[in-house]
Short mmCIF file of C-alpha atoms in Angstrom, two decimals:
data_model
loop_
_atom_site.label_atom_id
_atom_site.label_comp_id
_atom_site.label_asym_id
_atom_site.label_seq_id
_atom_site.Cartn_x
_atom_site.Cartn_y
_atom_site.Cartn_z
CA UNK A 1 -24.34 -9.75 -0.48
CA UNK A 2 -25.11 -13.44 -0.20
CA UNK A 3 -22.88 -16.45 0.96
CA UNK A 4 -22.70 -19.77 -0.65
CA UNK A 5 -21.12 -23.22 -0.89
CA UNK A 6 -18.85 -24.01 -3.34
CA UNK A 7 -21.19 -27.12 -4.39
CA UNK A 8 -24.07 -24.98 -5.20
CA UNK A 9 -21.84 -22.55 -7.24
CA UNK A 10 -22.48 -22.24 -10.79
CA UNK A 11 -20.00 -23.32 -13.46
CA UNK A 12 -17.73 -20.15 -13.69
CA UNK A 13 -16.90 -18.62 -17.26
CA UNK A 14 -13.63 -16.88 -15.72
CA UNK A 15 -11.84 -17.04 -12.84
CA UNK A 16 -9.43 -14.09 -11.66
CA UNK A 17 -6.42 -14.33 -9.06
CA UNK A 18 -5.50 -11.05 -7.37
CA UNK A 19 -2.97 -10.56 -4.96
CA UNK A 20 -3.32 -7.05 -2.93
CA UNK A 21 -0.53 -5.39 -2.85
CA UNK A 22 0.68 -1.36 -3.15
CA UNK A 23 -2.30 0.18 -1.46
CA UNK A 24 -5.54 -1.09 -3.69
CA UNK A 25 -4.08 -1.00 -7.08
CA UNK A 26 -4.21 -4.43 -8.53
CA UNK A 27 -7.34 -5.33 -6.48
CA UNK A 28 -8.39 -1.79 -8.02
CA UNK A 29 -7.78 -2.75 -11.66
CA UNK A 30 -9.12 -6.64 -11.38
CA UNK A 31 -12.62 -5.64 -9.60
CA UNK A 32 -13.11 -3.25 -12.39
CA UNK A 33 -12.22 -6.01 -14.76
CA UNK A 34 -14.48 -8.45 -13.21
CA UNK A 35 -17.77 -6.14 -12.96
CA UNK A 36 -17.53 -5.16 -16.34
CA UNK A 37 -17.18 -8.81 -17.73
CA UNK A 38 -20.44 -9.53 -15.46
CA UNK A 39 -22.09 -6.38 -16.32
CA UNK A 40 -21.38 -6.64 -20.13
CA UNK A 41 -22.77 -9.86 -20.56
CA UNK A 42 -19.58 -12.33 -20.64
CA UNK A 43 -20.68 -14.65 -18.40
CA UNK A 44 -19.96 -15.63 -14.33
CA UNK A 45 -17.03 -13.98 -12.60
CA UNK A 46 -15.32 -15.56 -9.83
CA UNK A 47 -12.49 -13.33 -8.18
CA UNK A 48 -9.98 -14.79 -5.70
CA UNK A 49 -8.68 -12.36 -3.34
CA UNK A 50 -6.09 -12.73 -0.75
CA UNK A 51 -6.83 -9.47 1.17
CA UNK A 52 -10.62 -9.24 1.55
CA UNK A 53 -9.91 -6.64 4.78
CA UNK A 54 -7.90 -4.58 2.18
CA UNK A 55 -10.24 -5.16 -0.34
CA UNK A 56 -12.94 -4.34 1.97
CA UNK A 57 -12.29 -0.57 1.65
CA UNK A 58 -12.70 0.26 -1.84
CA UNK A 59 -15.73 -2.56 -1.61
CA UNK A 60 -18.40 -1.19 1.24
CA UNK A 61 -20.31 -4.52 0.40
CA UNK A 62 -17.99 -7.15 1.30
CA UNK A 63 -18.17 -9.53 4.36
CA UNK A 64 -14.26 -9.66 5.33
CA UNK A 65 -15.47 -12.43 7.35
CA UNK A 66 -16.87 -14.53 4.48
CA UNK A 67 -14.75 -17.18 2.90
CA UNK A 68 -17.20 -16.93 -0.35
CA UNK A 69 -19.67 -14.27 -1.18
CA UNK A 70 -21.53 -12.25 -3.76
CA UNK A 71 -20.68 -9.08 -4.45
CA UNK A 72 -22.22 -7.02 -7.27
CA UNK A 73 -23.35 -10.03 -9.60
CA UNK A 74 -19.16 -11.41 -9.15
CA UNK A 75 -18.32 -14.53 -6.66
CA UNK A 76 -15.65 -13.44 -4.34
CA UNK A 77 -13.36 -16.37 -2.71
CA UNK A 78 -10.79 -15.94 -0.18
CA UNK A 79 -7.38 -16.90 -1.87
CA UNK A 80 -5.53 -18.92 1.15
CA UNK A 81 -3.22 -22.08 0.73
CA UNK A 82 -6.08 -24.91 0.68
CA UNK A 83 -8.46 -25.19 -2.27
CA UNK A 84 -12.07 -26.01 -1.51
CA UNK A 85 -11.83 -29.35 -2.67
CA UNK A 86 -14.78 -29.35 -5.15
CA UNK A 87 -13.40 -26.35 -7.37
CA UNK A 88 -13.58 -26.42 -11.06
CA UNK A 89 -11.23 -24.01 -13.10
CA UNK A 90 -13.48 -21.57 -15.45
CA UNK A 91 -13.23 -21.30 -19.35
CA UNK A 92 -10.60 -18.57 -18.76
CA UNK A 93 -8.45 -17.89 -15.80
CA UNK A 94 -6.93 -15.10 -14.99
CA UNK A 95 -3.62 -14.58 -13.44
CA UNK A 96 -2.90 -10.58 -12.98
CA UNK A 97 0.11 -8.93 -12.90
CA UNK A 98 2.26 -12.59 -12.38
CA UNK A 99 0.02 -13.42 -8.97
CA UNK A 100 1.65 -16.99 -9.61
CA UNK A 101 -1.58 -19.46 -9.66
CA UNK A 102 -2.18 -22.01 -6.68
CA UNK A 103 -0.03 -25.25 -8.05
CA UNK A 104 -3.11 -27.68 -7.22
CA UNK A 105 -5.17 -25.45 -9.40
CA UNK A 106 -3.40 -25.63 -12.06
CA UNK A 107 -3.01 -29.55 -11.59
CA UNK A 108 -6.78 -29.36 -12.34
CA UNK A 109 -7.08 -27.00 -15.37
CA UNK A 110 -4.05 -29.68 -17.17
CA UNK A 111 -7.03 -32.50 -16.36
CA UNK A 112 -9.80 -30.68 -18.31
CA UNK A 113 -10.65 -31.19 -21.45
CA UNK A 114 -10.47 -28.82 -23.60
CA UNK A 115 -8.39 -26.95 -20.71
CA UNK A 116 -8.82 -23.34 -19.88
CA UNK A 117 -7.56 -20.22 -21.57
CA UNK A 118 -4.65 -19.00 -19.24
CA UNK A 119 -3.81 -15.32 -19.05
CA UNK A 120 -1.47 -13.68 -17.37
CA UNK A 121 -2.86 -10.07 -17.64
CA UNK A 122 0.32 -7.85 -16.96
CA UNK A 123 0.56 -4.24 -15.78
CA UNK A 124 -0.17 -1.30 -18.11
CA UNK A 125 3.02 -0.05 -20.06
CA UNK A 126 3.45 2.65 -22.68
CA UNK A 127 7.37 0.93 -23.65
CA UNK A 128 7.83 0.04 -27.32
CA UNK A 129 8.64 -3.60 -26.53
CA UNK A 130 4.92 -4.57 -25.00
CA UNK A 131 3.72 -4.59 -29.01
CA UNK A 132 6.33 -7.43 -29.71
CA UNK A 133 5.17 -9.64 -26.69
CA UNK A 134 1.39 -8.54 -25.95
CA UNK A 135 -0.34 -12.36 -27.14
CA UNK A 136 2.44 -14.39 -27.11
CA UNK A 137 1.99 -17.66 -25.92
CA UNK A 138 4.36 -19.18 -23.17
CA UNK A 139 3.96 -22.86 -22.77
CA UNK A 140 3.62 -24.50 -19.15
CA UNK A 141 4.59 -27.82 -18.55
CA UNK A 142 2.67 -30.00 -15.94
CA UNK A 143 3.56 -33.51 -15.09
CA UNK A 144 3.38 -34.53 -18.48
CA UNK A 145 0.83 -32.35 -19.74
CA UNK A 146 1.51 -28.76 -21.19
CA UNK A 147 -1.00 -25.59 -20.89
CA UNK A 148 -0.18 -22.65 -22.88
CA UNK A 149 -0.16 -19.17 -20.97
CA UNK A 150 -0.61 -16.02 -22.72
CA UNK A 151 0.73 -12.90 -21.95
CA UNK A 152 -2.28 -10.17 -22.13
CA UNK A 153 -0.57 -6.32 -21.95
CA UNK A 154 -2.69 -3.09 -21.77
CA UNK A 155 -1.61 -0.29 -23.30
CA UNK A 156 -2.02 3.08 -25.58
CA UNK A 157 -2.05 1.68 -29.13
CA UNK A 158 -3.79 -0.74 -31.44
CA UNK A 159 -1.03 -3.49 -31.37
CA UNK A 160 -1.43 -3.85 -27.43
CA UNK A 161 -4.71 -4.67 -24.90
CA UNK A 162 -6.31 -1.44 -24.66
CA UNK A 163 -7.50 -0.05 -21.03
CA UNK A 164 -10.43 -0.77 -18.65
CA UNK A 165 -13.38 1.07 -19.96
CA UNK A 166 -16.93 0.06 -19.23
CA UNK A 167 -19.75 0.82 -22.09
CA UNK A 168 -21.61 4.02 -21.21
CA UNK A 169 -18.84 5.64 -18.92
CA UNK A 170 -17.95 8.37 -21.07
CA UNK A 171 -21.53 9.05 -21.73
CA UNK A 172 -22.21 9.06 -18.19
CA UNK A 173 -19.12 11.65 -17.46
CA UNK A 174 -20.36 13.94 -20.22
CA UNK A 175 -23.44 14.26 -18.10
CA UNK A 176 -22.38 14.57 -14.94
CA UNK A 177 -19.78 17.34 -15.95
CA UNK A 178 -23.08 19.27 -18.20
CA UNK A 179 -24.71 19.08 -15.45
CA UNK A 180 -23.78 22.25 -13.49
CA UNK A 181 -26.86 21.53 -10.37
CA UNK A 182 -25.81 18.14 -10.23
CA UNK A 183 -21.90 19.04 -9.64
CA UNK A 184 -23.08 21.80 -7.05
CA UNK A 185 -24.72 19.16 -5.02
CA UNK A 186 -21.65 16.87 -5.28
CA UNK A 187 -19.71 19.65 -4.00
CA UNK A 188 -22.59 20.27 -0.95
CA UNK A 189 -22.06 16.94 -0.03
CA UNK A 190 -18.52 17.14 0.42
CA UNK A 191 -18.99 20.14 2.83
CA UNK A 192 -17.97 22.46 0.09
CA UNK A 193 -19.65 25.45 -1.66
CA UNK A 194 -20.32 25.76 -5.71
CA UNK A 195 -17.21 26.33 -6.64
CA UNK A 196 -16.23 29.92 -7.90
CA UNK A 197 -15.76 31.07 -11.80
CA UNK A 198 -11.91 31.94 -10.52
CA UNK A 199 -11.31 29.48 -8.38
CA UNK A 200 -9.23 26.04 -9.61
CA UNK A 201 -10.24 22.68 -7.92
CA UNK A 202 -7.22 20.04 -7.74
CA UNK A 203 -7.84 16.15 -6.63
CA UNK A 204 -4.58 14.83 -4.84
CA UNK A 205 -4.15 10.67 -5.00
CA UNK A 206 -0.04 10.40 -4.73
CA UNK A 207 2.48 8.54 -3.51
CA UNK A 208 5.04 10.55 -0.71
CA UNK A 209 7.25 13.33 -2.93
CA UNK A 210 8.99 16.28 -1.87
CA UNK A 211 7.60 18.03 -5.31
CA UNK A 212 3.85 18.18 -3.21
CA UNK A 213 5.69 20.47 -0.52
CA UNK A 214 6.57 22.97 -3.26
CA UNK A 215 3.69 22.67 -5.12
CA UNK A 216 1.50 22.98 -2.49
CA UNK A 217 3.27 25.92 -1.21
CA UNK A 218 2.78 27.64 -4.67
CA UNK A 219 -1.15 27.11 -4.10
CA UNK A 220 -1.03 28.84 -1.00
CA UNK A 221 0.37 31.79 -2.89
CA UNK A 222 -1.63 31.29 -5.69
CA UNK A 223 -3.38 34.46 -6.99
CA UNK A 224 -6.21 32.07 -8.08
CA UNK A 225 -7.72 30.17 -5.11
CA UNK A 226 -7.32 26.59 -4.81
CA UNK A 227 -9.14 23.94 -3.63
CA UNK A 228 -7.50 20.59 -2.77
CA UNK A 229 -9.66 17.64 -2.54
CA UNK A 230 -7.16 14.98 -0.65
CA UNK A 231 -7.78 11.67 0.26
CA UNK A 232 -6.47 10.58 3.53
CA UNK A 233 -3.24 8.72 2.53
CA UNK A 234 0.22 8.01 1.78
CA UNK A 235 0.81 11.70 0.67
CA UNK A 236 -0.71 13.68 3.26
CA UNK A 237 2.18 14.53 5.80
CA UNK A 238 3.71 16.18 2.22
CA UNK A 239 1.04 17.96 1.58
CA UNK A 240 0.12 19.35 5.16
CA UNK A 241 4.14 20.45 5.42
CA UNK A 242 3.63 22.45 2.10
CA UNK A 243 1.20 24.27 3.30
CA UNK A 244 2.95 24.91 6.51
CA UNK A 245 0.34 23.24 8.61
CA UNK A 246 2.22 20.28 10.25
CA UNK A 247 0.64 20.97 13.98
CA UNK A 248 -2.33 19.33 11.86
CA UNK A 249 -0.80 16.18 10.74
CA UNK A 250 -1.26 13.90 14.17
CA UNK A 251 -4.80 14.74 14.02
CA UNK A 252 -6.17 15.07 10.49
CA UNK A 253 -9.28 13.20 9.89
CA UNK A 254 -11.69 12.86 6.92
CA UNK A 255 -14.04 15.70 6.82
CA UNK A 256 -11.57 18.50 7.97
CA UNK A 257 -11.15 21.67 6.27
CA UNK A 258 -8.23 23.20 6.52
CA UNK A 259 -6.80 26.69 4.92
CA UNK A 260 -2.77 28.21 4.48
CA UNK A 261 -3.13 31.33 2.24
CA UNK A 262 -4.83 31.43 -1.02
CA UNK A 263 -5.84 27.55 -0.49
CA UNK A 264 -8.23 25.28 1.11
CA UNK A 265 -7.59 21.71 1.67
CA UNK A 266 -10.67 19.14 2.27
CA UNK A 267 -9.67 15.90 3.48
CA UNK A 268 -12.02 13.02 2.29
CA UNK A 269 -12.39 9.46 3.12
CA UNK A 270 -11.72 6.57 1.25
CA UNK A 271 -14.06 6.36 -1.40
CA UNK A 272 -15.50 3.18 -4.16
CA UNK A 273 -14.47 3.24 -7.24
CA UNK A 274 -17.83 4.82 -8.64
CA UNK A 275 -17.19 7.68 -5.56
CA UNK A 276 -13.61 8.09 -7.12
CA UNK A 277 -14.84 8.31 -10.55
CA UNK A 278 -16.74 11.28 -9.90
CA UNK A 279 -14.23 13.32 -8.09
CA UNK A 280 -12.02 13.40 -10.92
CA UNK A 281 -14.27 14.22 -13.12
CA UNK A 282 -15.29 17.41 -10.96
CA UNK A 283 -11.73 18.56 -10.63
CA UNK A 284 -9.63 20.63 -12.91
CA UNK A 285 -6.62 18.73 -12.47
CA UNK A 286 -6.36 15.56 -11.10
CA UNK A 287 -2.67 14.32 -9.82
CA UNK A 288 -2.74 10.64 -9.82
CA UNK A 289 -1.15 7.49 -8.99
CA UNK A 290 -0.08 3.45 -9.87
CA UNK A 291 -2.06 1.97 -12.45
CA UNK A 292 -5.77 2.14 -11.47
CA UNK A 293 -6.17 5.82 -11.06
CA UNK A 294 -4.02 6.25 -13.62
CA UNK A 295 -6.21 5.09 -16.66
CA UNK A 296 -9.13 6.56 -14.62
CA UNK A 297 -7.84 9.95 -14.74
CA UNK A 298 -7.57 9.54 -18.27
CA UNK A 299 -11.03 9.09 -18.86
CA UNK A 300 -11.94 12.32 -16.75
CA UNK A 301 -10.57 14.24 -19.52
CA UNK A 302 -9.32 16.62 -17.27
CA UNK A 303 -5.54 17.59 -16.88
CA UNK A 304 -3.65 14.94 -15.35
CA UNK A 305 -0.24 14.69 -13.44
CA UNK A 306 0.95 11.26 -12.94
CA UNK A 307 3.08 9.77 -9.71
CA UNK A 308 4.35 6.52 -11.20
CA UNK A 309 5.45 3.83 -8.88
CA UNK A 310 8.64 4.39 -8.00
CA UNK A 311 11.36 1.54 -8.88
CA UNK A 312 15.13 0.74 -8.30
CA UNK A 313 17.54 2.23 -10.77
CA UNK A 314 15.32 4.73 -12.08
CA UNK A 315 13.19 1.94 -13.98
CA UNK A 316 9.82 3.82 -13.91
CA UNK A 317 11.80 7.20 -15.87
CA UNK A 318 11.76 4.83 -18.70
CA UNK A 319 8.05 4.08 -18.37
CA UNK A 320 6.88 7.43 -17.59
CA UNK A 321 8.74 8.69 -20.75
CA UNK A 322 6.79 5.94 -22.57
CA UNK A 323 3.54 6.80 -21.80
CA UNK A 324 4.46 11.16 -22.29
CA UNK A 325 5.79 10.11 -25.91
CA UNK A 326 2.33 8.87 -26.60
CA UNK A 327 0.15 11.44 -24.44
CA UNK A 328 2.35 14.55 -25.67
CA UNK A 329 2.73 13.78 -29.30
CA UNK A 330 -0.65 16.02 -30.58
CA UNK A 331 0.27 19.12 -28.18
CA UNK A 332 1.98 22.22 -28.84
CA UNK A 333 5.87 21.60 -28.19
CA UNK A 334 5.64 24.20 -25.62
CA UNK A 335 3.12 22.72 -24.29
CA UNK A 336 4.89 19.32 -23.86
CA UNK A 337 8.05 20.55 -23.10
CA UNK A 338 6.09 21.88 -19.74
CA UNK A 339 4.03 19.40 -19.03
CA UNK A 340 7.26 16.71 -19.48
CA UNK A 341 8.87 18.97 -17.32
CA UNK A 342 6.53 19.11 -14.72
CA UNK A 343 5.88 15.67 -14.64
CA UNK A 344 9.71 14.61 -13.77
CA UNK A 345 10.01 17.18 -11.54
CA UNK A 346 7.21 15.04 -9.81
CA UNK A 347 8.25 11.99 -9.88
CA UNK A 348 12.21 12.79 -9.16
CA UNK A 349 10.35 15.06 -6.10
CA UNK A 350 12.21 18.52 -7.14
CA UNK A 351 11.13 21.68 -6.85
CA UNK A 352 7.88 23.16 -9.15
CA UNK A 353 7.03 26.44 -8.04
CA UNK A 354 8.33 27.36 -11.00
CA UNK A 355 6.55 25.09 -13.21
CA UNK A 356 3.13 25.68 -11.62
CA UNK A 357 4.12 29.65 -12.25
CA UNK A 358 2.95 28.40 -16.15
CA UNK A 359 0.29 26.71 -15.04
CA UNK A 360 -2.01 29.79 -16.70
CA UNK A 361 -0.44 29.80 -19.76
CA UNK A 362 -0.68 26.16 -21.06
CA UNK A 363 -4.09 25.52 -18.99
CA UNK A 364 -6.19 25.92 -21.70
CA UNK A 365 -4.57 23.72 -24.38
CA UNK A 366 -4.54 21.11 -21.82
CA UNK A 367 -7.81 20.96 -20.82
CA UNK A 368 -8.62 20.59 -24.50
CA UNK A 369 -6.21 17.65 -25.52
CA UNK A 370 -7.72 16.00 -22.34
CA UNK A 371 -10.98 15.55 -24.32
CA UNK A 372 -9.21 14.53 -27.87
CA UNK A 373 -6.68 12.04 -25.72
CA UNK A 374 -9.54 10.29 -24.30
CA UNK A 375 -11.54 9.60 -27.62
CA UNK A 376 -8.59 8.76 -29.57
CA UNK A 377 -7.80 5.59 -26.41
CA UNK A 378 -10.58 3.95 -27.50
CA UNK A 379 -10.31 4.17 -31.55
CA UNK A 380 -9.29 0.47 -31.66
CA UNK A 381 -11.85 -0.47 -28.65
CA UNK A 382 -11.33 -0.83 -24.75
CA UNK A 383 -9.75 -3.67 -23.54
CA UNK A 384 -12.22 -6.06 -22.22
CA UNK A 385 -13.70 -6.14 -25.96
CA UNK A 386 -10.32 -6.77 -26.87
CA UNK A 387 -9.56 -9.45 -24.05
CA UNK A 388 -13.07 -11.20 -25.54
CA UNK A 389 -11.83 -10.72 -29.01
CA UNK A 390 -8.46 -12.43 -28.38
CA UNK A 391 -10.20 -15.03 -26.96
CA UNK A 392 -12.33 -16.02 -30.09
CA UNK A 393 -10.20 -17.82 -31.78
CA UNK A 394 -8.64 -19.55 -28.47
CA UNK A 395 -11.40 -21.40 -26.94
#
């Protein structure tokens, strides 16, 4: 990590504004965006941040304390109300998920000529309506100038943006989940044993829901052991209560190991994104959150569950049901009649002993459309090649 000046900066070929919010997720999804552009050859990344303390914990090398650093090949500035004065907009800038842009700043991408490419790169949807508006063009007015702002969605078929993919990852899981020494050293170093030809290993990433206390409770009674892998978080006092262990909650910390029946529960510490990476593709089934882990999960081509952010009115329903009409269309319709099943249940936080009962007898067609789901994502390309595509014929 090095510090610099904004006068001895380089001239930037994108510039990304990313407002933490909701526990890492759209920092999550625009650092991944940012390294890949870098890595991949598109030229210098600058990402403003307003949280760099937040940010800090899915980023071991960043200096909360620095205004301006490098991180990782990508120049990281502190978002805050005053511009440095000497700052040039990039080719492309890069508003995610509606962050709103500093006014000043775009006072100075109206007075360059030609003026940047503005995106506003939205969250991922699976609704029918983000075809019809992914690339459409909403023109800004400033003073007496006008900058056209286009809307950028990600998404599940060709007509949309695609999803955050860097070149080589799935080459890179395919190896690490071949390589059976390899994944009983990961396991060592989480204070865990090789894991057993019986037993099932479950990551745990979820918002709160009264579905974990069930489900958990149904691993504890599980004729099959289970191990749960849980970072420390938002859904641990639902967890610990399922498996009737709430004397532990005041004092869980990362590295415990806990047991209740049939299953063992390791508690792990926040992780980076490469760290995360790998413990979902080690697991079984992975039950996921938000955006970031999300599309991650995905590309584990494991069996997934996914918590969606909850909104008023029942709002995320509509979305989850989006994304399962995609994801459940090439599975048996038993198959997706359980897993659709199961996956309200979690997000409307109802009971799923039950469900998990089945767990045995769909397993195995799951774990086999995880593999086809994740090739057939990236048939049209992922969506930074898309993102540099669109571009083309813009700048």
């Amino acid at each position: 990590m090095t510090t610099s000046s904004p006068r001895n900066l380089p001239p930037f070929d994108w510039d990304i504004f990313c407002c933490v919010v909701d526990n890492f997720g759209d920092i999550g999804v625009t650092w991944r965006l940012a390294r890949q552009l870098e890595q991949e050859g598109h030229g210098k990344v600058r990402l403003w941040v307003d949280d760099l303390a937040s940010f800090a914990r899915i980023c071991p090398g960043l200096d909360p304390a620095q205004d301006g650093q490098w991180v990782a090949g990508i120049y990281i500035q502190l978002w805050h109300d005053t511009l440095p004065a000497d700052v040039t907009p990039a080719t492309v800038v890069i508003e995610a998920f509606a962050c709103k842009l500093p006014a000043p700043f775009i006072d100075r991408m109206a007075g360059l000529t030609p003026s940047p490419c503005w995106i506003n790169l939205e969250y991922l949807s699976a609704e029918s309506w983000v075809e019809d508006c992914h690339g459409l063009a909403s023109p800004q007015r400033v003073g007496n100038l006008s900058l056209n702002k286009y809307f950028f969605f990600p998404g599940f078929t060709a007509k949309t943006g695609g999803l955050l993919c860097e070149r080589g990852l799935i080459a890179e899981r395919d190896q690490w989940q071949q390589d059976k020494a390899g994944l009983a050293a990961y396991w060592a170093s989480l204070g865990l044993p090789a894991q057993q030809e019986n037993e099932l290993r479950v990551s745990l990433f979820t918002y709160e829901s009264d579905a974990l206390v069930s489900l958990v409770a149904s691993w504890c009674q599980s004729p099959t052991p289970v191990t749960l892998l849980l970072p420390l978080g938002r859904s641990l006092q639902d967890v610990l209560r399922g498996a009737g262990l709430e004397q532990a909650i005041a004092t869980a910390k990362a590295g415990d190991l806990l047991h209740s029946g049939n299953l063992t529960i390791k508690l792990l510490p926040m992780t980076d994104q490469a760290g995360y990476d790998r413990l979902l593709w080690s697991c079984d089934l992975n039950l996921v959150r938000g955006e970031d882990s999300f599309v991650r999960a995905q590309w584990a081509s494991r069996p997934f569950l996914w918590h969606i952010y909850p909104q008023e009115e029942q709002a995320h329903m509509v979305k989850l049901d989006g994304f399962l009409d995609h994801y459940l269309a090439d599975l048996p319709p038993d198959t997706a009649q359980w897993l659709r099943a199961f996956s309200h249940a979690l997000n409307q936080g109802e009971q799923t002993c039950e469900l998990w009962a089945q767990w045995p007898r769909y397993n195995a067609s799951w774990q086999q459309h995880g593999r086809s789901w994740s090739q057939k994502l990236l048939t049209d390309g992922d969506l930074v090649t898309r993102l540099v595509k669109f571009l083309e014929s813009r700048i």
